[in-house]
């Protein structure tokens, strides 16, 4: 009965957050390696993590193109065990204890990413904090929030304009009348994730 109440409360909170977020924009990650970065995919995935993890990713997409997509990413996941079950105490004495015997734990995640493609680049620093709870012997629920600082920038020197082509040949020193108002844009980003696993 207790577990049914817990699941119902968590489901109601998740639905309420979804209803309040009608004007939220989707993420615009420029890479296709989101599965290599669990915090990008769902910050609650850290709840299924048993040990400290450090993930380093690099990807060069469309390398044959000049200034194709390049992605760098570093992620650290750190679980902090809060409460253990009675069986975990017995298992500890026998030396067979593990993270699956934990009733609840906090999960922290840090992530730094840089995406670049041509003249455009995005820098993203994120922190996630999650809580993982054991519902039954083999059922777990994890929920996490994510806050990040995003900076998007444009390198105007890497752009080419029609006016720089004279008689069919390009010369980067040719003047152009284009005006770039903002070369950098920064904003905060907030996310929420939930995960049930067996």
Coordinates of N, CA and C in Angstrom, one line a residue:
X1 N 0.8 -1.2 0.0 CA 0.0 0.0 0.0 C 0.9 1.3 0.0
X2 N 1.9 1.2 0.8 CA 2.8 2.4 0.9 C 3.4 2.7 -0.5
X3 N 3.9 1.6 -1.2 CA 4.5 1.8 -2.5 C 3.5 2.4 -3.5
X4 N 2.3 2.0 -3.4 CA 1.2 2.5 -4.4 C 1.0 4.0 -4.1
X5 N 1.0 4.4 -2.9 CA 0.9 5.8 -2.6 C 2.1 6.6 -3.1
X6 N 3.3 6.1 -2.9 CA 4.5 6.7 -3.4 C 4.5 6.9 -4.9
X7 N 4.1 5.8 -5.6 CA 4.1 5.9 -7.1 C 3.0 6.8 -7.5
X8 N 1.9 6.9 -6.8 CA 0.8 7.8 -7.2 C 1.2 9.3 -7.0
X9 N 1.9 9.6 -5.9 CA 2.4 10.9 -5.7 C 3.4 11.3 -6.7
X10 N 4.3 10.4 -7.0 CA 5.4 10.7 -8.0 C 4.7 11.0 -9.4
X11 N 3.7 10.1 -9.8 CA 3.0 10.3 -11.0 C 2.3 11.6 -11.1
X12 N 1.7 12.0 -10.0 CA 0.9 13.3 -10.0 C 1.9 14.5 -10.1
X13 N 3.1 14.4 -9.4 CA 4.1 15.5 -9.6 C 4.6 15.6 -11.0
X14 N 4.8 14.4 -11.6 CA 5.3 14.4 -13.0 C 4.3 15.0 -13.9
X15 N 3.0 14.7 -13.8 CA 2.0 15.3 -14.6 C 1.8 16.8 -14.4
X16 N 1.9 17.2 -13.1 CA 1.8 18.6 -12.8 C 3.0 19.4 -13.5
X17 N 4.2 18.9 -13.4 CA 5.3 19.6 -14.0 C 5.1 19.6 -15.6
X18 N 4.6 18.5 -16.2 CA 4.4 18.5 -17.6 C 3.3 19.6 -18.0
X19 N 2.3 19.7 -17.2 CA 1.2 20.7 -17.5 C 1.7 22.1 -17.4
X20 N 2.6 22.4 -16.4 CA 3.1 23.7 -16.2 C 4.1 24.1 -17.3
X21 N 4.6 23.2 -18.1 CA 5.6 23.5 -19.0 C 5.1 23.6 -20.4
X22 N 4.0 24.3 -20.7 CA 3.5 24.4 -22.0 C 4.3 25.2 -22.9
X23 N 5.1 26.2 -22.4 CA 5.9 27.0 -23.3 C 7.3 26.7 -23.3
X24 N 7.7 25.5 -23.0 CA 9.1 25.0 -23.0 C 9.5 24.7 -24.4
X25 N 10.7 25.1 -24.7 CA 11.3 24.8 -26.0 C 12.2 23.5 -25.9
X26 N 12.3 22.8 -27.0 CA 13.0 21.5 -27.0 C 14.5 21.8 -27.0
X27 N 15.3 20.9 -26.6 CA 16.8 21.1 -26.7 C 17.2 21.0 -28.1
X28 N 18.3 21.7 -28.4 CA 18.8 21.7 -29.8 C 20.2 21.2 -29.9
X29 N 20.5 20.1 -29.3 CA 21.9 19.5 -29.3 C 22.2 19.3 -30.8
X30 N 23.4 19.7 -31.2 CA 23.8 19.6 -32.6 C 24.5 18.3 -32.9
X31 N 24.5 17.3 -32.0 CA 25.2 16.1 -32.2 C 24.3 14.9 -32.2
X32 N 24.7 13.7 -32.6 CA 23.9 12.6 -32.6 C 24.4 11.6 -31.6
X33 N 25.2 12.0 -30.6 CA 25.7 11.1 -29.6 C 25.1 11.3 -28.2
X34 N 23.8 11.6 -28.2 CA 23.2 11.9 -26.9 C 23.2 10.6 -26.0
X35 N 23.2 9.4 -26.6 CA 23.2 8.2 -25.9 C 24.6 8.0 -25.2
X36 N 25.6 8.7 -25.7 CA 26.9 8.6 -25.0 C 27.0 9.5 -23.8
X37 N 26.0 10.3 -23.6 CA 26.0 11.3 -22.5 C 24.6 11.2 -21.8
X38 N 24.6 10.4 -20.7 CA 23.3 10.2 -20.0 C 22.6 11.4 -19.4
X39 N 23.4 12.4 -19.0 CA 22.7 13.6 -18.5 C 21.9 14.3 -19.6
X40 N 22.4 14.3 -20.8 CA 21.7 14.9 -21.9 C 20.4 14.2 -22.2
X41 N 20.5 12.9 -22.2 CA 19.4 12.0 -22.5 C 18.3 12.1 -21.5
X42 N 18.6 11.9 -20.2 CA 17.7 12.0 -19.1 C 18.5 12.1 -17.8
X43 N 18.4 13.2 -17.1 CA 19.2 13.4 -15.9 C 19.0 12.3 -14.8
X44 N 17.8 11.6 -14.9 CA 17.4 10.6 -13.9 C 18.2 9.3 -14.1
X45 N 18.8 9.2 -15.3 CA 19.6 7.9 -15.6 C 20.7 7.7 -14.6
X46 N 21.2 8.8 -14.0 CA 22.2 8.7 -13.0 C 21.7 7.9 -11.8
X47 N 20.4 7.8 -11.6 CA 19.9 7.0 -10.5 C 20.2 5.5 -10.6
X48 N 20.3 5.0 -11.8 CA 20.6 3.6 -12.0 C 22.1 3.3 -11.9
X49 N 22.9 4.4 -11.6 CA 24.3 4.3 -11.5 C 24.7 3.8 -10.1
X50 N 25.6 2.8 -10.0 CA 26.0 2.2 -8.8 C 27.3 2.8 -8.3
X51 N 28.2 3.2 -9.1 CA 29.5 3.7 -8.8 C 29.8 5.1 -9.4
X52 N 30.9 5.7 -9.0 CA 31.3 6.9 -9.6 C 31.7 6.6 -11.1
X53 N 31.3 7.5 -12.0 CA 31.6 7.3 -13.4 C 32.1 8.6 -14.0
X54 N 33.1 8.5 -14.8 CA 33.6 9.6 -15.6 C 33.6 9.3 -17.0
X55 N 32.8 10.0 -17.8 CA 32.7 9.7 -19.3 C 33.2 10.9 -20.1
X56 N 34.1 10.5 -21.0 CA 34.7 11.5 -21.9 C 34.3 11.1 -23.4
X57 N 33.7 12.0 -24.1 CA 33.3 11.8 -25.5 C 33.9 12.8 -26.4
X58 N 34.2 12.3 -27.6 CA 34.6 13.2 -28.7 C 34.0 12.6 -30.0
X59 N 33.5 13.5 -30.8 CA 32.9 13.0 -32.1 C 33.2 14.1 -33.1
X60 N 33.6 13.6 -34.3 CA 33.8 14.5 -35.4 C 32.9 14.0 -36.5
X61 N 31.7 14.6 -36.7 CA 30.8 14.2 -37.7 C 31.1 14.9 -39.0
X62 N 30.9 14.2 -40.1 CA 31.1 14.7 -41.4 C 32.5 15.3 -41.5
X63 N 33.5 14.6 -41.1 CA 34.8 15.1 -41.1 C 35.3 15.5 -42.5
X64 N 34.7 14.9 -43.6 CA 35.2 15.3 -44.9 C 34.8 16.7 -45.3
X65 N 33.8 17.2 -44.6 CA 33.4 18.6 -44.9 C 34.2 19.6 -44.1
X66 N 34.4 20.8 -44.6 CA 35.2 21.8 -43.9 C 34.4 22.3 -42.8
X67 N 35.0 22.3 -41.6 CA 34.3 22.7 -40.3 C 33.0 22.0 -40.1
X68 N 33.1 20.7 -40.1 CA 31.9 19.9 -39.8 C 31.6 19.9 -38.3
X69 N 30.6 19.1 -37.9 CA 30.3 19.1 -36.5 C 31.4 18.4 -35.7
X70 N 31.8 19.1 -34.6 CA 32.7 18.5 -33.6 C 32.1 18.7 -32.3
X71 N 32.1 17.6 -31.5 CA 31.5 17.6 -30.2 C 32.5 17.1 -29.1
X72 N 32.6 17.8 -28.0 CA 33.5 17.4 -26.9 C 32.5 17.3 -25.7
X73 N 32.7 16.3 -24.9 CA 31.8 16.2 -23.7 C 32.6 15.5 -22.6
X74 N 32.4 16.0 -21.3 CA 32.9 15.4 -20.1 C 31.8 15.3 -19.1
X75 N 31.5 14.1 -18.6 CA 30.4 13.9 -17.7 C 30.9 13.1 -16.5
X76 N 30.6 13.6 -15.3 CA 30.9 12.9 -14.0 C 29.6 12.6 -13.3
X77 N 29.4 11.3 -12.9 CA 28.2 10.9 -12.1 C 28.7 10.4 -10.8
X78 N 28.1 10.9 -9.7 CA 28.5 10.5 -8.3 C 27.3 10.1 -7.5
X79 N 27.2 8.8 -7.1 CA 26.1 8.5 -6.2 C 26.5 8.6 -4.7
X80 N 25.5 9.1 -3.9 CA 25.7 9.2 -2.4 C 24.7 8.4 -1.8
X81 N 25.0 7.3 -1.1 CA 24.1 6.3 -0.5 C 23.5 6.9 0.7
X82 N 22.2 6.9 0.9 CA 21.5 7.5 2.0 C 21.0 6.5 3.0
X83 N 20.2 5.5 2.5 CA 19.6 4.5 3.4 C 19.8 3.1 2.9
X84 N 20.1 2.2 3.7 CA 20.2 0.8 3.3 C 19.1 -0.1 3.9
X85 N 18.8 -1.2 3.2 CA 17.8 -2.1 3.7 C 18.4 -3.0 4.7
X86 N 17.5 -3.8 5.5 CA 18.0 -4.7 6.5 C 18.8 -5.8 5.8
X87 N 18.4 -6.2 4.6 CA 19.1 -7.3 3.9 C 20.5 -6.8 3.5
X88 N 20.7 -5.5 3.3 CA 22.0 -5.1 2.9 C 23.0 -5.2 4.0
X89 N 22.5 -5.0 5.3 CA 23.4 -5.2 6.4 C 23.9 -6.6 6.5
X90 N 23.0 -7.6 6.3 CA 23.4 -9.0 6.3 C 24.4 -9.2 5.2
X91 N 24.1 -8.7 4.0 CA 25.0 -8.9 2.8 C 26.4 -8.2 3.0
X92 N 26.4 -7.1 3.7 CA 27.7 -6.4 4.0 C 28.6 -7.3 4.9
X93 N 27.9 -7.9 5.8 CA 28.7 -8.8 6.7 C 29.3 -10.0 6.0
X94 N 28.6 -10.4 4.9 CA 29.1 -11.6 4.1 C 29.9 -11.1 3.0
X95 N 30.1 -9.8 2.8 CA 30.9 -9.2 1.7 C 30.2 -9.2 0.3
X96 N 28.9 -9.3 0.3 CA 28.1 -9.4 -1.0 C 27.2 -8.2 -1.2
X97 N 27.4 -7.1 -0.5 CA 26.6 -6.0 -0.6 C 26.8 -5.2 -1.9
X98 N 25.9 -4.5 -2.3 CA 26.0 -3.7 -3.6 C 25.0 -2.6 -3.6
X99 N 25.1 -1.8 -4.6 CA 24.2 -0.6 -4.7 C 22.7 -1.0 -4.9
X100 N 22.4 -2.2 -5.4 CA 21.0 -2.6 -5.5 C 20.3 -2.9 -4.2
X101 N 21.1 -3.0 -3.1 CA 20.5 -3.2 -1.8 C 20.2 -1.9 -1.1
X102 N 20.3 -0.8 -1.7 CA 20.1 0.5 -1.1 C 18.7 0.9 -1.3
X103 N 18.1 1.4 -0.1 CA 16.7 1.9 -0.2 C 16.6 3.2 -0.9
X104 N 17.6 4.1 -0.6 CA 17.5 5.4 -1.3 C 18.9 6.0 -1.4
X105 N 19.1 6.9 -2.4 CA 20.4 7.5 -2.6 C 20.2 8.8 -3.4
X106 N 21.2 9.7 -3.2 CA 21.2 11.0 -3.9 C 22.2 10.7 -5.1
X107 N 22.0 11.4 -6.2 CA 22.9 11.3 -7.3 C 23.2 12.7 -7.8
X108 N 24.5 12.9 -8.0 CA 25.0 14.2 -8.5 C 25.6 14.0 -9.9
X109 N 25.4 14.9 -10.8 CA 26.0 14.8 -12.1 C 26.5 16.1 -12.6
X110 N 27.7 16.1 -13.2 CA 28.3 17.3 -13.8 C 28.5 17.0 -15.2
X111 N 28.3 18.0 -16.1 CA 28.5 17.8 -17.5 C 29.0 19.1 -18.1
X112 N 30.0 19.0 -19.0 CA 30.5 20.1 -19.8 C 30.6 19.6 -21.2
X113 N 30.0 20.4 -22.1 CA 29.9 20.1 -23.5 C 30.3 21.2 -24.4
X114 N 30.9 21.0 -25.5 CA 31.1 22.0 -26.5 C 30.8 21.4 -27.9
X115 N 29.9 22.1 -28.6 CA 29.5 21.7 -30.0 C 30.0 22.8 -30.9
X116 N 30.6 22.4 -32.0 CA 30.9 23.5 -33.0 C 30.7 23.0 -34.4
X117 N 30.2 23.8 -35.2 CA 30.0 23.5 -36.6 C 30.1 24.8 -37.4
X118 N 31.2 24.8 -38.2 CA 31.4 26.0 -39.0 C 31.7 27.2 -38.1
X119 N 30.8 28.3 -38.3 CA 31.0 29.5 -37.5 C 30.3 29.5 -36.2
X120 N 29.5 28.4 -36.0 CA 28.6 28.4 -34.8 C 29.2 27.4 -33.7
X121 N 29.1 27.8 -32.5 CA 29.5 26.9 -31.4 C 28.6 27.1 -30.2
X122 N 28.5 26.1 -29.4 CA 27.6 26.1 -28.2 C 28.5 25.5 -27.1
X123 N 28.5 26.2 -25.9 CA 29.1 25.7 -24.7 C 28.1 25.5 -23.7
X124 N 28.1 24.4 -23.0 CA 27.0 24.0 -22.0 C 27.6 23.4 -20.8
X125 N 27.4 24.0 -19.6 CA 27.8 23.5 -18.3 C 26.5 23.1 -17.6
X126 N 26.4 21.9 -17.1 CA 25.2 21.4 -16.4 C 25.5 20.7 -15.1
X127 N 24.5 20.9 -14.2 CA 24.6 20.2 -12.9 C 23.2 19.5 -12.7
X128 N 23.2 18.2 -12.3 CA 22.0 17.5 -12.0 C 22.0 17.0 -10.6
X129 N 20.9 17.0 -10.0 CA 20.7 16.4 -8.6 C 19.5 15.5 -8.7
X130 N 19.7 14.3 -8.3 CA 18.6 13.4 -8.4 C 18.4 12.5 -7.1
X131 N 17.3 11.9 -7.0 CA 17.0 11.0 -5.9 C 16.5 9.7 -6.4
X132 N 17.0 8.6 -5.9 CA 16.7 7.3 -6.3 C 16.1 6.6 -5.1
X133 N 14.9 5.9 -5.3 CA 14.3 5.2 -4.2 C 13.9 3.8 -4.7
X134 N 14.1 2.9 -3.7 CA 13.7 1.5 -4.0 C 12.3 1.3 -3.6
X135 N 11.4 0.9 -4.6 CA 10.0 0.7 -4.4 C 9.7 -0.7 -3.8
X136 N 10.2 -1.7 -4.5 CA 10.1 -3.1 -4.0 C 11.5 -3.7 -4.1
X137 N 11.5 -5.1 -4.0 CA 12.8 -5.7 -4.1 C 13.6 -5.4 -5.4
X138 N 12.9 -5.4 -6.5 CA 13.6 -5.2 -7.8 C 13.1 -4.0 -8.5
X139 N 12.3 -3.1 -8.0 CA 11.8 -1.9 -8.7 C 12.4 -0.7 -8.0
X140 N 12.8 0.2 -8.9 CA 13.4 1.5 -8.5 C 12.8 2.6 -9.2
X141 N 12.8 3.8 -8.6 CA 12.3 5.0 -9.3 C 13.3 6.1 -9.0
X142 N 13.7 6.8 -10.0 CA 14.6 7.9 -9.9 C 14.1 9.2 -10.6
X143 N 14.2 10.3 -9.9 CA 13.8 11.6 -10.4 C 15.0 12.6 -10.2
X144 N 15.2 13.5 -11.2 CA 16.3 14.4 -11.1 C 15.9 15.7 -11.8
X145 N 16.5 16.8 -11.3 CA 16.4 18.1 -11.9 C 17.8 18.5 -12.5
X146 N 17.8 19.3 -13.5 CA 19.0 19.7 -14.2 C 19.0 21.2 -14.4
X147 N 20.1 21.8 -14.1 CA 20.2 23.2 -14.4 C 21.5 23.4 -15.2
X148 N 21.4 24.2 -16.2 CA 22.6 24.4 -17.0 C 22.7 25.9 -17.4
X149 N 24.0 26.2 -17.8 CA 24.3 27.5 -18.3 C 24.8 27.3 -19.7
X150 N 24.1 28.0 -20.7 CA 24.4 27.7 -22.1 C 24.9 29.0 -22.7
X151 N 26.0 28.9 -23.5 CA 26.5 30.1 -24.3 C 26.6 29.7 -25.8
X152 N 25.9 30.4 -26.6 CA 26.0 30.2 -28.1 C 26.8 31.3 -28.7
X153 N 27.7 31.0 -29.6 CA 28.5 32.1 -30.2 C 28.6 31.9 -31.7
X154 N 28.9 33.0 -32.3 CA 29.1 33.0 -33.8 C 30.4 33.7 -34.1
X155 N 31.3 33.0 -34.8 CA 32.5 33.6 -35.3 C 32.3 34.2 -36.7
X156 N 32.2 35.5 -36.7 CA 31.8 36.2 -38.0 C 32.9 36.0 -39.0
X157 N 34.2 35.8 -38.6 CA 35.3 35.7 -39.5 C 35.2 34.4 -40.3
X158 N 34.4 33.4 -39.9 CA 34.3 32.2 -40.6 C 33.1 32.2 -41.6
X159 N 32.4 33.3 -41.6 CA 31.2 33.4 -42.5 C 31.6 34.0 -43.9
X160 N 30.9 33.6 -44.9 CA 31.1 34.1 -46.2 C 29.8 34.7 -46.7
X161 N 29.9 35.8 -47.4 CA 28.7 36.6 -47.9 C 28.8 36.7 -49.4
X162 N 27.6 36.9 -50.0 CA 27.6 37.0 -51.5 C 28.4 38.2 -52.0
X163 N 28.5 39.3 -51.3 CA 29.2 40.4 -51.7 C 30.7 40.2 -51.8
X164 N 31.2 39.1 -51.2 CA 32.6 38.8 -51.2 C 33.0 38.0 -52.4
X165 N 32.0 37.6 -53.2 CA 32.3 36.9 -54.5 C 32.3 38.0 -55.6
X166 N 33.4 38.2 -56.3 CA 33.4 39.2 -57.3 C 33.8 38.4 -58.6
X167 N 33.0 38.5 -59.6 CA 33.2 37.9 -60.9 C 33.5 36.4 -60.8
X168 N 32.7 35.8 -59.8 CA 32.8 34.3 -59.6 C 33.9 33.8 -58.8
X169 N 34.8 34.7 -58.2 CA 35.8 34.3 -57.3 C 35.7 34.9 -56.0
X170 N 36.0 34.1 -54.9 CA 35.8 34.6 -53.6 C 37.1 35.2 -53.0
X171 N 36.9 36.3 -52.3 CA 38.0 37.0 -51.6 C 37.5 37.4 -50.3
X172 N 38.1 36.9 -49.2 CA 37.6 37.2 -47.8 C 37.9 38.6 -47.5
X173 N 38.8 39.3 -48.2 CA 39.0 40.7 -47.8 C 38.0 41.7 -48.4
X174 N 37.2 41.2 -49.4 CA 36.2 42.1 -50.0 C 35.2 42.5 -48.9
X175 N 34.8 43.8 -48.8 CA 33.9 44.2 -47.8 C 32.5 43.7 -48.1
X176 N 31.7 43.7 -47.0 CA 30.3 43.3 -47.1 C 29.5 44.2 -46.2
X177 N 28.2 44.3 -46.5 CA 27.3 45.3 -45.8 C 26.5 44.6 -44.7
X178 N 26.9 43.3 -44.4 CA 26.1 42.6 -43.3 C 26.4 43.1 -41.9
X179 N 25.4 43.2 -41.1 CA 25.6 43.6 -39.7 C 25.2 42.5 -38.8
X180 N 26.1 42.1 -37.9 CA 25.8 41.0 -36.9 C 25.6 41.7 -35.6
X181 N 24.4 41.6 -35.1 CA 24.0 42.3 -33.8 C 24.6 41.6 -32.6
X182 N 24.5 40.3 -32.5 CA 25.0 39.6 -31.3 C 25.9 38.4 -31.8
X183 N 27.1 38.4 -31.3 CA 28.0 37.3 -31.6 C 27.9 36.3 -30.5
X184 N 27.4 36.6 -29.3 CA 27.3 35.7 -28.2 C 25.9 35.8 -27.5
X185 N 25.4 34.7 -27.1 CA 24.1 34.7 -26.5 C 24.2 33.7 -25.3
X186 N 23.8 34.1 -24.1 CA 23.9 33.2 -22.9 C 22.5 33.1 -22.3
X187 N 22.2 32.0 -21.8 CA 20.9 31.8 -21.1 C 21.0 30.6 -20.2
X188 N 20.1 30.6 -19.1 CA 20.0 29.4 -18.3 C 19.0 28.4 -18.9
X189 N 19.2 27.1 -18.5 CA 18.3 26.1 -19.0 C 18.0 25.1 -17.8
X190 N 16.7 24.7 -17.7 CA 16.3 23.9 -16.6 C 15.6 22.6 -17.2
X191 N 15.9 21.5 -16.6 CA 15.2 20.3 -17.1 C 14.8 19.4 -15.9
X192 N 14.0 18.4 -16.2 CA 13.5 17.4 -15.2 C 13.5 16.1 -15.9
X193 N 13.8 15.0 -15.2 CA 13.8 13.7 -15.7 C 13.3 12.7 -14.7
X194 N 12.6 11.7 -15.1 CA 12.1 10.6 -14.2 C 12.4 9.3 -14.9
X195 N 12.7 8.2 -14.1 CA 13.0 6.9 -14.7 C 12.6 5.9 -13.7
X196 N 11.9 4.8 -14.2 CA 11.6 3.6 -13.4 C 12.4 2.5 -14.1
X197 N 13.0 1.7 -13.3 CA 13.8 0.6 -13.8 C 13.6 -0.6 -12.9
X198 N 13.8 -1.8 -13.5 CA 13.6 -3.0 -12.8 C 14.9 -3.8 -12.7

